[in-house]
Short mmCIF file of C-alpha atoms (C1' of nucleotides) in Angstrom, two decimals:
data_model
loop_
_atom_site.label_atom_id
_atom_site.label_comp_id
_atom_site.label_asym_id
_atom_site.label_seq_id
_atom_site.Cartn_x
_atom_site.Cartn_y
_atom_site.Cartn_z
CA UNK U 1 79.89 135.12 78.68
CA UNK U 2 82.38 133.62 81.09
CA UNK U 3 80.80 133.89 84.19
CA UNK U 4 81.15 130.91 86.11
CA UNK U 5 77.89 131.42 88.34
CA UNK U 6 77.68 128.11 90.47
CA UNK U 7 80.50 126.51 92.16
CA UNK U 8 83.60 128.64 91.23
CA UNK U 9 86.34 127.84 93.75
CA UNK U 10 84.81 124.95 95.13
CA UNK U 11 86.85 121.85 94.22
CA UNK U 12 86.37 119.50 97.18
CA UNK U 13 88.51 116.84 96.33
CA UNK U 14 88.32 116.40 92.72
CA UNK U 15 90.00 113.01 91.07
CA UNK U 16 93.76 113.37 90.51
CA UNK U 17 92.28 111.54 87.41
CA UNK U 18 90.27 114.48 86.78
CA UNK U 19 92.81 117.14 86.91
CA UNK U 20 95.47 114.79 84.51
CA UNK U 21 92.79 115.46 81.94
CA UNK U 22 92.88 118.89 82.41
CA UNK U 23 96.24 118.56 81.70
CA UNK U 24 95.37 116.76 78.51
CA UNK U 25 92.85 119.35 77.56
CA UNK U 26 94.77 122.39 78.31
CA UNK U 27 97.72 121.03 75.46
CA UNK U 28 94.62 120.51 73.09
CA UNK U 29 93.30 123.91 73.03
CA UNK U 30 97.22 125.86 73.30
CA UNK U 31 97.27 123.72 69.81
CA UNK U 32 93.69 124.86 68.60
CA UNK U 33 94.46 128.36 69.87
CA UNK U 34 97.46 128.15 68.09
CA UNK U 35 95.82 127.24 64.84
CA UNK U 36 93.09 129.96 65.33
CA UNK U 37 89.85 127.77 66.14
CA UNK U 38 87.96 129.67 68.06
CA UNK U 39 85.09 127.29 69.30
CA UNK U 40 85.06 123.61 69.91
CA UNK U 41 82.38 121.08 71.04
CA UNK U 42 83.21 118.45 74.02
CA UNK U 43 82.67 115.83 71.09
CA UNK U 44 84.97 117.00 69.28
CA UNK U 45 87.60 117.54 71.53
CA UNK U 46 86.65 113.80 72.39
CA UNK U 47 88.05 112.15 69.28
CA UNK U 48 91.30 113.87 69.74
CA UNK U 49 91.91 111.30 72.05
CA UNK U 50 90.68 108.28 73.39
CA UNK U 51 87.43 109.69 75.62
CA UNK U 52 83.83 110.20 76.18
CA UNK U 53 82.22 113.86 75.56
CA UNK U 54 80.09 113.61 78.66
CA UNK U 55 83.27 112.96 80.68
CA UNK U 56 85.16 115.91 79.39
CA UNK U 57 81.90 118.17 79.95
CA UNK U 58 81.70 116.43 84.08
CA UNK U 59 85.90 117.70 84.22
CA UNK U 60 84.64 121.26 83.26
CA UNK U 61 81.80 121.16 85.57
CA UNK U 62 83.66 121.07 88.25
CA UNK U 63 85.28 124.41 88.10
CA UNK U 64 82.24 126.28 86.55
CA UNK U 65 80.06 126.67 83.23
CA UNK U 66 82.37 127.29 80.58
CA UNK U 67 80.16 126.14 77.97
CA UNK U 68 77.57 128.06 75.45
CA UNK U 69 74.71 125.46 74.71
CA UNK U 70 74.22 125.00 71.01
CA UNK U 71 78.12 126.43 70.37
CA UNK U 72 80.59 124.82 72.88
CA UNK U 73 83.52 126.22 74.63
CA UNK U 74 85.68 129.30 73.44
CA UNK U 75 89.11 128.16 73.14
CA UNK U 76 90.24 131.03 74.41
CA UNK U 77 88.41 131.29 77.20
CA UNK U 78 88.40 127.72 78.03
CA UNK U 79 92.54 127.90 78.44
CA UNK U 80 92.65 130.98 80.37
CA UNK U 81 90.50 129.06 82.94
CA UNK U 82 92.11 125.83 82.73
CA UNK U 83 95.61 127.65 82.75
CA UNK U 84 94.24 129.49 86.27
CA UNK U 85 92.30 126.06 87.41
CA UNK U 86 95.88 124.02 86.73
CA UNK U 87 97.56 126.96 88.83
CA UNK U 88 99.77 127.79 85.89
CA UNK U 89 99.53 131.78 85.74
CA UNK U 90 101.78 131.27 88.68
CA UNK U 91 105.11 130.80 87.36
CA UNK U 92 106.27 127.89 89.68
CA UNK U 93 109.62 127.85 90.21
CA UNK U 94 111.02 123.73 90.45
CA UNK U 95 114.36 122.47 91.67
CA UNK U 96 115.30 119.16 90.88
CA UNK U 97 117.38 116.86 93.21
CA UNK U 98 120.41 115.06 92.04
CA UNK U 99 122.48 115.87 89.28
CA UNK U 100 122.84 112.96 87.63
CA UNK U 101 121.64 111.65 84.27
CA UNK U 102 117.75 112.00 84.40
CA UNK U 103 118.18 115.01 87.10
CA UNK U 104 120.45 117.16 84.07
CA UNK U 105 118.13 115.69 81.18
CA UNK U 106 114.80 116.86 83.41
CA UNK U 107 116.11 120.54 84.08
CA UNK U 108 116.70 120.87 80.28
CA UNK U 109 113.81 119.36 79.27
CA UNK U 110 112.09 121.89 76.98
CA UNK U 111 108.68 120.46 78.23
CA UNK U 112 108.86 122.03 81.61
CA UNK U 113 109.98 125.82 80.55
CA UNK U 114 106.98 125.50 78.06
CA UNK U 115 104.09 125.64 80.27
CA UNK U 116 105.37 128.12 82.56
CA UNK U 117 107.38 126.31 84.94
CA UNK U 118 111.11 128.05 86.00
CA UNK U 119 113.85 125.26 86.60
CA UNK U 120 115.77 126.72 89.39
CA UNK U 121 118.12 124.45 90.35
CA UNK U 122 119.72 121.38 90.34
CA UNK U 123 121.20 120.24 93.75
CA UNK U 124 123.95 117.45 94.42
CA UNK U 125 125.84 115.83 97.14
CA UNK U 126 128.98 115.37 94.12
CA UNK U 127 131.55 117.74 95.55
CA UNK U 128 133.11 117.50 91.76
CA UNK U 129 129.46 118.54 90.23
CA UNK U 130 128.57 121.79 92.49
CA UNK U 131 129.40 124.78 90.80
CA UNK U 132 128.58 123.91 87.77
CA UNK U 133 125.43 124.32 85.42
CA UNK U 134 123.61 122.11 83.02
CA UNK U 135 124.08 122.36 79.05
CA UNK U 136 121.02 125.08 79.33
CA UNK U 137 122.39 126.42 81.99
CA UNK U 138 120.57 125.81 85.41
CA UNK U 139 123.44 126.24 88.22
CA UNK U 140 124.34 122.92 90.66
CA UNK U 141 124.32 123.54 93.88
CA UNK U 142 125.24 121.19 96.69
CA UNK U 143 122.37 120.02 98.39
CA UNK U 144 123.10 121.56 102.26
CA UNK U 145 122.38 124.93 100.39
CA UNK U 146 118.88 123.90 99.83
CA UNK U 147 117.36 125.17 102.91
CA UNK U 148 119.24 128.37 102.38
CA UNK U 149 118.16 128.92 98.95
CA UNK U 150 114.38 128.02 100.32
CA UNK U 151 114.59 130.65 102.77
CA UNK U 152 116.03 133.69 100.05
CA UNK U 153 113.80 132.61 97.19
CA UNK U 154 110.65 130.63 96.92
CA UNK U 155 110.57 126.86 95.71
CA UNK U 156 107.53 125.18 95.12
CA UNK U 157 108.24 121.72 93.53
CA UNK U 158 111.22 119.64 94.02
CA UNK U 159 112.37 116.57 91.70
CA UNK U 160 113.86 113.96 93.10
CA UNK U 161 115.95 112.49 90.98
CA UNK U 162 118.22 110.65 93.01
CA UNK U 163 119.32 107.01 92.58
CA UNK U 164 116.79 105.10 95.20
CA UNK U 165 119.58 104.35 98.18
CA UNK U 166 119.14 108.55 98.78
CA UNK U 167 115.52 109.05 98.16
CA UNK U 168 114.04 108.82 101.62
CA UNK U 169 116.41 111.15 102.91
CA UNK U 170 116.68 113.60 99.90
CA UNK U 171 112.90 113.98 100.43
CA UNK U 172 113.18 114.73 104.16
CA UNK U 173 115.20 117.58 103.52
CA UNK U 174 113.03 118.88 100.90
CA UNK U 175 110.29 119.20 103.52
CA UNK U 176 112.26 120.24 105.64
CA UNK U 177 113.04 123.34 103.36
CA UNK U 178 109.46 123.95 103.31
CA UNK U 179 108.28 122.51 99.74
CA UNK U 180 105.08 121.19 99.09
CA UNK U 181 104.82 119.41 95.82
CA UNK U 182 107.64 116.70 95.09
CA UNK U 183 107.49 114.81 91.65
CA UNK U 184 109.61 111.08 92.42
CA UNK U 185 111.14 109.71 89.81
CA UNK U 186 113.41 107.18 92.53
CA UNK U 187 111.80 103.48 92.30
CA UNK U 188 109.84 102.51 95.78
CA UNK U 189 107.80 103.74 98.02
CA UNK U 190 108.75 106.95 100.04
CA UNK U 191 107.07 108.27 103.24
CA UNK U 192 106.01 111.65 103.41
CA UNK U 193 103.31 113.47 105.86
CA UNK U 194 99.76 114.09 104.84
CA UNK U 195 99.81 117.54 103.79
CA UNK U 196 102.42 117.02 101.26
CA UNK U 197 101.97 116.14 97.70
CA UNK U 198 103.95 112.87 96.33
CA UNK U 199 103.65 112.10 92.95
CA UNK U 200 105.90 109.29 91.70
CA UNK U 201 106.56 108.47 87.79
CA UNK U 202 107.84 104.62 88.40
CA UNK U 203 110.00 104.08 85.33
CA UNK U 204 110.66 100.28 86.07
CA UNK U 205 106.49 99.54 86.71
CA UNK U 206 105.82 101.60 83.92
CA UNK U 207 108.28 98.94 81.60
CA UNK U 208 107.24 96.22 83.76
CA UNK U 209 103.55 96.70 83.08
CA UNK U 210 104.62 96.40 79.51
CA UNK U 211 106.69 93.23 79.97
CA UNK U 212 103.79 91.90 81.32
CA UNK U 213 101.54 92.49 78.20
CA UNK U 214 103.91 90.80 76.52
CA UNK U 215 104.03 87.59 78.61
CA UNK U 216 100.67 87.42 77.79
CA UNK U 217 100.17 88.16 74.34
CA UNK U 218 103.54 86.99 72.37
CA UNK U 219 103.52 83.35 72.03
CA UNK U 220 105.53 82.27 75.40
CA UNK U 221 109.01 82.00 73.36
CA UNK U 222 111.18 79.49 73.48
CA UNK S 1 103.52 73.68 97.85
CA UNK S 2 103.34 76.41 94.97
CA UNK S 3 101.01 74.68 92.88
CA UNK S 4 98.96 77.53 91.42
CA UNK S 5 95.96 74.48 91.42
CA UNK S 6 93.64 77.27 90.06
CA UNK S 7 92.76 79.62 87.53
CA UNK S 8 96.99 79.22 86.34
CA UNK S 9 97.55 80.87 83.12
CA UNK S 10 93.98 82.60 83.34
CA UNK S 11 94.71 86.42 83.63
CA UNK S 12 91.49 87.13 81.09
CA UNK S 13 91.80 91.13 81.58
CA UNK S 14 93.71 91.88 84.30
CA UNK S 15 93.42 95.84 85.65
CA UNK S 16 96.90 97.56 84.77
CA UNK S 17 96.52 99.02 88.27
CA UNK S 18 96.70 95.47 89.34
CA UNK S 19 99.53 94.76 87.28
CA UNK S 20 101.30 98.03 88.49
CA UNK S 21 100.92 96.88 91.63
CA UNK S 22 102.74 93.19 91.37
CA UNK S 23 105.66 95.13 90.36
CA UNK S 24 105.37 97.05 93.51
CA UNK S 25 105.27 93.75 95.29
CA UNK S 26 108.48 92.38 93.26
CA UNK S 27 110.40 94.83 94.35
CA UNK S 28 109.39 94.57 97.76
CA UNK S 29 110.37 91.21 97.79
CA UNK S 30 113.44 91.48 95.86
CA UNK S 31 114.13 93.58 99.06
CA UNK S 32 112.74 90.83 101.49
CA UNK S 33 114.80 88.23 100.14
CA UNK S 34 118.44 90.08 99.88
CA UNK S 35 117.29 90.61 103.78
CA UNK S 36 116.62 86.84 104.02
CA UNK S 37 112.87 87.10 105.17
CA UNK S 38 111.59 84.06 104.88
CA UNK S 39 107.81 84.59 104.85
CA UNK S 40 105.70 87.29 104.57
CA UNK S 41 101.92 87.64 104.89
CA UNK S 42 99.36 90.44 103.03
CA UNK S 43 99.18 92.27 105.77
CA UNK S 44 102.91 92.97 106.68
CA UNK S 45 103.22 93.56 102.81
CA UNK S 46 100.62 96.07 103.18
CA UNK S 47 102.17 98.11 105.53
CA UNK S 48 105.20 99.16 103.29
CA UNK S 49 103.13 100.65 101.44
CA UNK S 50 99.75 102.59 101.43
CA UNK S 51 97.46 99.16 100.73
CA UNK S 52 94.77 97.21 102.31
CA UNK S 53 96.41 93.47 102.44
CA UNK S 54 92.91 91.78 100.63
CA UNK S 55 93.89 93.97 97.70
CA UNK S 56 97.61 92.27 97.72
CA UNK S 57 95.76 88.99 98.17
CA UNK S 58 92.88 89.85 95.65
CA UNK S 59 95.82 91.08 93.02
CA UNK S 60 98.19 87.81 93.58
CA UNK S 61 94.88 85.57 93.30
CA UNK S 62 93.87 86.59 89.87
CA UNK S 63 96.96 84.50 88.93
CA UNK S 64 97.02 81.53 91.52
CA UNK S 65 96.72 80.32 95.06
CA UNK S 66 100.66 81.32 96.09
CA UNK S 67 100.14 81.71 99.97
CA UNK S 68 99.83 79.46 102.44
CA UNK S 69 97.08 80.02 105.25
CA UNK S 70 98.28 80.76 108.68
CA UNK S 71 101.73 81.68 107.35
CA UNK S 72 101.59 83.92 104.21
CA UNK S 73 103.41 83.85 101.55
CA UNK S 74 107.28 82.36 100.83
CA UNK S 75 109.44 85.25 99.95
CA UNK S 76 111.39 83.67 97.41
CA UNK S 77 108.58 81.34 95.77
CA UNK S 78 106.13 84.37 94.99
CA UNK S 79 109.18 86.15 93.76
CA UNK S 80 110.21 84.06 91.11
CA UNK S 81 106.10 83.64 90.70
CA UNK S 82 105.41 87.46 90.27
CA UNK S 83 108.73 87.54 88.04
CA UNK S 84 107.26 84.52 85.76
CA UNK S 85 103.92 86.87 85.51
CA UNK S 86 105.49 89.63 84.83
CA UNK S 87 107.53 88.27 81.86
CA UNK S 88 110.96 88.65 83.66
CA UNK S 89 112.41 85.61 82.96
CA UNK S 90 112.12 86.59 79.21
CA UNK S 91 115.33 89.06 79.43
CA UNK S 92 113.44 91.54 76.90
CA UNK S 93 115.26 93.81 74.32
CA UNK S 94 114.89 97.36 74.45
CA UNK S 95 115.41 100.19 72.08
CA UNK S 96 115.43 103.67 72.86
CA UNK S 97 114.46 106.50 69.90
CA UNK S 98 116.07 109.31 70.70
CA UNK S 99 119.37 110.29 71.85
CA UNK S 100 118.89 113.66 73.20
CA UNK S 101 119.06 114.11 76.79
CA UNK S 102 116.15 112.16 78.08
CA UNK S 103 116.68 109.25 75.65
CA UNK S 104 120.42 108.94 76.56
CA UNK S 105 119.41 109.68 80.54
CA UNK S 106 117.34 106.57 80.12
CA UNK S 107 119.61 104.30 78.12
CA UNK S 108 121.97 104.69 80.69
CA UNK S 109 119.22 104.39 83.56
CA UNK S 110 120.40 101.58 86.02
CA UNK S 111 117.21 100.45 87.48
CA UNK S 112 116.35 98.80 83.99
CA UNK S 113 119.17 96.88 83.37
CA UNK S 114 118.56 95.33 87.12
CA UNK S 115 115.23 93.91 86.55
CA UNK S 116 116.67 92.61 83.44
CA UNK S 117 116.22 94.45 80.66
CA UNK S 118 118.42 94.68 77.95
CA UNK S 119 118.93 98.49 76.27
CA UNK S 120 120.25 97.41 72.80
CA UNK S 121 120.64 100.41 70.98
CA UNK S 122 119.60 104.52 70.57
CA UNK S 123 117.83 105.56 67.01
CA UNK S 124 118.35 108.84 66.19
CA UNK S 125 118.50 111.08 63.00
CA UNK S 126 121.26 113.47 63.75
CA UNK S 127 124.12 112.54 61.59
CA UNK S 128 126.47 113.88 64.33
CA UNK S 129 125.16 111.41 66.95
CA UNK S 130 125.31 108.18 64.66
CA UNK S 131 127.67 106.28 65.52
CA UNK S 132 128.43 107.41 69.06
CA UNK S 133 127.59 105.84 71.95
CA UNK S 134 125.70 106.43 75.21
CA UNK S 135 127.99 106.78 78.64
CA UNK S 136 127.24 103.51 79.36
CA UNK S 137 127.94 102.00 75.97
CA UNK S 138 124.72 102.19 74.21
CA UNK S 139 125.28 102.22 70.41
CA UNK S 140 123.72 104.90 68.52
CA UNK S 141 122.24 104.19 65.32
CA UNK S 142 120.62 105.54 62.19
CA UNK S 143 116.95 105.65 62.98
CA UNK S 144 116.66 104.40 59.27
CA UNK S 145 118.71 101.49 60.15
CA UNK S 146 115.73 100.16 63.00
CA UNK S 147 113.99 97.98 60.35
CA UNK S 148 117.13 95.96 59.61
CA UNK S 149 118.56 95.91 63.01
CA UNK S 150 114.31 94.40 63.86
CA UNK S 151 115.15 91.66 61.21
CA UNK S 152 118.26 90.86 62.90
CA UNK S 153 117.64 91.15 66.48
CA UNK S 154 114.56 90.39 68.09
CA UNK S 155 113.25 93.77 69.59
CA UNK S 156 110.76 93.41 72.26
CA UNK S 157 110.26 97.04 73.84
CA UNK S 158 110.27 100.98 72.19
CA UNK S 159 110.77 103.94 74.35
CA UNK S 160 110.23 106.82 72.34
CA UNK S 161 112.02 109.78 73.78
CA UNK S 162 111.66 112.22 70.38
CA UNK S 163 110.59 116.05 70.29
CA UNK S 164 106.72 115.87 70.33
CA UNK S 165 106.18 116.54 66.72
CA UNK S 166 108.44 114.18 65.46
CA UNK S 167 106.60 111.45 68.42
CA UNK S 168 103.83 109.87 65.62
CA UNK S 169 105.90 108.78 62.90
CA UNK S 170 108.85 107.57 64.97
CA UNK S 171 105.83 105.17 66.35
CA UNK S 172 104.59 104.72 63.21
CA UNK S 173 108.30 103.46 62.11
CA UNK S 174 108.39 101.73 65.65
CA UNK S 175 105.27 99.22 64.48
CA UNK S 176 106.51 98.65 61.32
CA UNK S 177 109.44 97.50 62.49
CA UNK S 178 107.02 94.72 64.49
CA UNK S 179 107.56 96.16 67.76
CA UNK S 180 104.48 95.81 70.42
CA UNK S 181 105.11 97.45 72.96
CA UNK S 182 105.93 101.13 73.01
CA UNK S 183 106.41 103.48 76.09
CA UNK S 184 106.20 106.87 75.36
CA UNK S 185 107.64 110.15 77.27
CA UNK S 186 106.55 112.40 74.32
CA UNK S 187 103.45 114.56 75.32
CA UNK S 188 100.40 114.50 73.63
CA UNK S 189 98.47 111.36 72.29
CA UNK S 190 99.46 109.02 69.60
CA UNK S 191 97.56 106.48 67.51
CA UNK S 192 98.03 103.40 67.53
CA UNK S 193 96.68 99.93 66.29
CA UNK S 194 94.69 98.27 68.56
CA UNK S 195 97.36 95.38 69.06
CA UNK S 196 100.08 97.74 70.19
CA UNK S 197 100.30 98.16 73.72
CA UNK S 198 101.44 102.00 74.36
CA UNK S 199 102.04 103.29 77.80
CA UNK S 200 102.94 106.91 78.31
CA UNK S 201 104.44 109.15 81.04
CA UNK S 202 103.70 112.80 80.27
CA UNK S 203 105.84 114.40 82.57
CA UNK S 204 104.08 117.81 81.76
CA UNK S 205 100.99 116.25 82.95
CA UNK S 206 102.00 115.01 86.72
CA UNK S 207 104.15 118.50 87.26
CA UNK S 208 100.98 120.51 86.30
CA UNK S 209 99.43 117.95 88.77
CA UNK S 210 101.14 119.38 91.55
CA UNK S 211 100.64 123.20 90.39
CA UNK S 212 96.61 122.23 90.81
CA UNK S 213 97.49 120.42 94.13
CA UNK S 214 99.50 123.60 95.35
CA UNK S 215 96.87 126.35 93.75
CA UNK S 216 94.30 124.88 95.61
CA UNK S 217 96.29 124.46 98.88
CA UNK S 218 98.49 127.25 99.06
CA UNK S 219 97.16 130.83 100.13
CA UNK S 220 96.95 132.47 96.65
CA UNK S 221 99.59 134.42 96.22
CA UNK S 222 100.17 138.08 96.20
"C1'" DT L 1 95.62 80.48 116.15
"C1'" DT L 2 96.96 82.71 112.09
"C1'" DT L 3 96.34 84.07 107.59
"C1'" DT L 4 94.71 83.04 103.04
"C1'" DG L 5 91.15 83.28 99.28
"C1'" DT L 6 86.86 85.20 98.08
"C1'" DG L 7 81.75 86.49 97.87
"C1'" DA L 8 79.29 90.52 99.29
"C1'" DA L 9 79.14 95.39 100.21
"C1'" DC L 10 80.81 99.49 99.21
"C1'" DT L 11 83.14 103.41 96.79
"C1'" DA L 12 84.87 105.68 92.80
"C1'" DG L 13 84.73 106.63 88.07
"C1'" DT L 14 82.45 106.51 83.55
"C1'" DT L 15 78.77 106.67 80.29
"C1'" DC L 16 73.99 107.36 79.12
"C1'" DA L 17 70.30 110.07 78.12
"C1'" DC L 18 67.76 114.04 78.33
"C1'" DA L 19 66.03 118.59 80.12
"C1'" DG L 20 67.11 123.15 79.26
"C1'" DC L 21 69.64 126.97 77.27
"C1'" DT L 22 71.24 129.58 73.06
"C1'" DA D 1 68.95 122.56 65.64
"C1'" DG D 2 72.94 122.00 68.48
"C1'" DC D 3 75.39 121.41 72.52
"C1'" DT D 4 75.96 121.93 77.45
"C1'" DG D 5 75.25 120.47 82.26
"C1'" DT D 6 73.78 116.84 85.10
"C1'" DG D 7 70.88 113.16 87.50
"C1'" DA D 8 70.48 108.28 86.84
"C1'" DA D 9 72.43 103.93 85.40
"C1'" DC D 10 76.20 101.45 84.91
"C1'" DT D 11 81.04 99.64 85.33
"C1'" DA D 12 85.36 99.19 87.62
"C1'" DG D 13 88.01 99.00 91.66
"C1'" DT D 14 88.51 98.57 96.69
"C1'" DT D 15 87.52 97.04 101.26
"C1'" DC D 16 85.03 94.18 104.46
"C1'" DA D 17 84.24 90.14 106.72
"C1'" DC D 18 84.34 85.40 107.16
"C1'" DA D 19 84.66 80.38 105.93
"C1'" DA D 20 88.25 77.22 105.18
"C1'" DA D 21 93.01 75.68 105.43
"C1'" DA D 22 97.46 74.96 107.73
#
DNA sequence: TTTTGTGAACTAGTTCACAGCT
DNA sequence: AGCTGTGAACTAGTTCACAAAA
């Protein structure tokens, strides 16, 4: 029944817009697996959120044909192959750079741990913060040992949680420990090579977009 | 020379990706002008980051002619232009709902504060938090005390930083209160009235964005 | 000459609509 | 009958390329 005969493994370059859906979709059906619904129809998996049926069919497509005309998709069976599509029966393991604020509220954010993802570290360059651990206890190490710890144990996304000043630099020696995948969440731009993967949550564009739809819709105040 | 003689005040729908963007280019030139540049043109703006200059000049045209042909634009007049678009003149109000780690990592975030924004208070409905205050001096309240403190103060701004299942009715609580803009770290989708404007960063999302990127680069592993 | 502002061309992303499977 | 998978049509977003301004 789950056979994906065309195009399994073949994912060119799908949209990064694309794969956030899958995202979206995969939390759906952990909650309809969790409430025992076994089958569900792209329309109806549309009006959980704000989307089109065919477009959520096209994401599937993709990766294969997970679909059973005149039924839908098995829950089930449509997580297990998002879960292996999103990479996620891989246990990543994530360190997170700087130790500050956001770095210790990321590494115990419950959100992470949930979908599979091991926080293994936090690093700092705080002489007074090395050594110790955050509240759920993920050890702080000082960031020279990163290439060190890279080399023993593998680390496949690093966090940089820095203030902005550090970023560039932090980032450096991330690839220079060998990781791949870096999630930013320092304001600005950062330069890394080609075969690296930058993704960058901008906190202050995120609030500025929303400053900005108030400019325009609140009467201008006085 | 800055007279927007065009199209001022006309930003029908404007793309968020646009709007993203101009506070990419604020910051840039917040940077420009502490560094005393003078003038800039598109295409030197372009190179900071990864942009084609007639998108800068396609994005800063929507909201009137700023530059100046055969010498760019002035660093400090598009500044205080793209700051005037943006709505940071207004000095906006923010509250944050939640003071767990993330909400009290953010209340205490400097890079909101810089641009201008105001973090008034944490809501929360742990008895052993009221009253307390963030780090930084952020006043934790009674999230049953948000209505009054919206008759009071003027509110412009929600960051909901809540468990996900407690997400929808803080929001819910958030728009009665008359707040219109909401940005939202919870995961999962909320509902909201069309007139609300709700951003969200779903930080599960982007990290399970770069377990896809590194599943399909990485030699699956043993 | 330099660089903007912008129509035209192009590229990417979404939605429609329907053939084809169950 | 119901729902998927997908080409075709459409919409949004980006880049090109050039006339016009300084």
């Amino acid at each position: 029944m789950n056979r994906p005969n065309k195009r399994r493994q073949t994912p060119e370059q799908v949209s990064e817009l694309t794969t956030n859906r899958l995202s979206v979709y995969l939390r759906c059906l952990n909650e309809l697996d969790a409430a025992a619904v076994e089958t569900i129809s792209s329309q109806a998996l549309a009006e959980q959120f704000q989307l089109n049926a065919a477009q959520i069919r096209k994401d599937l497509a993709y990766f294969g044909e997970f679909g059973v005309r005149g039924v839908g998709y098995y829950v089930k069976d449509l997580r297990r192959h998002l879960r292996q599509i999103l990479g996620l029966d891989q246990h990543l393991r994530v360190v997170i750079m700087g130790a500050g604020n956001l770095g210790m509220a990321l590494a115990d954010y419950p959100g992470f741990r949930q979908e599979g993802f091991e926080i293994a570290a936090l690093f700092d360059a705080a002489n007074e913060k090395i050594g110790h651990e955050s509240r759920a206890g993920v050890p702080i190490y000082d960031i020279k040992e990163l290439r060190r710890l890279a080399r023993r144990e593998r680390l496949d996304i690093a966090v940089i949680a820095v203030p902005a000043p550090q970023a560039q630099p932090v980032v450096d020696q991330v690839i220079q420990a060998g990781i791949k995948a870096i999630l930013n969440f320092s304001p600005g731009s950062l330069k890394v090579p080609a075969e690296i993967k930058l993704k960058s949550v901008d906190l202050t564009v995120s609030l500025e977009s929303l400053s900005f739809f108030l400019a325009q819709h609140e009467a201008p105040r006085a």
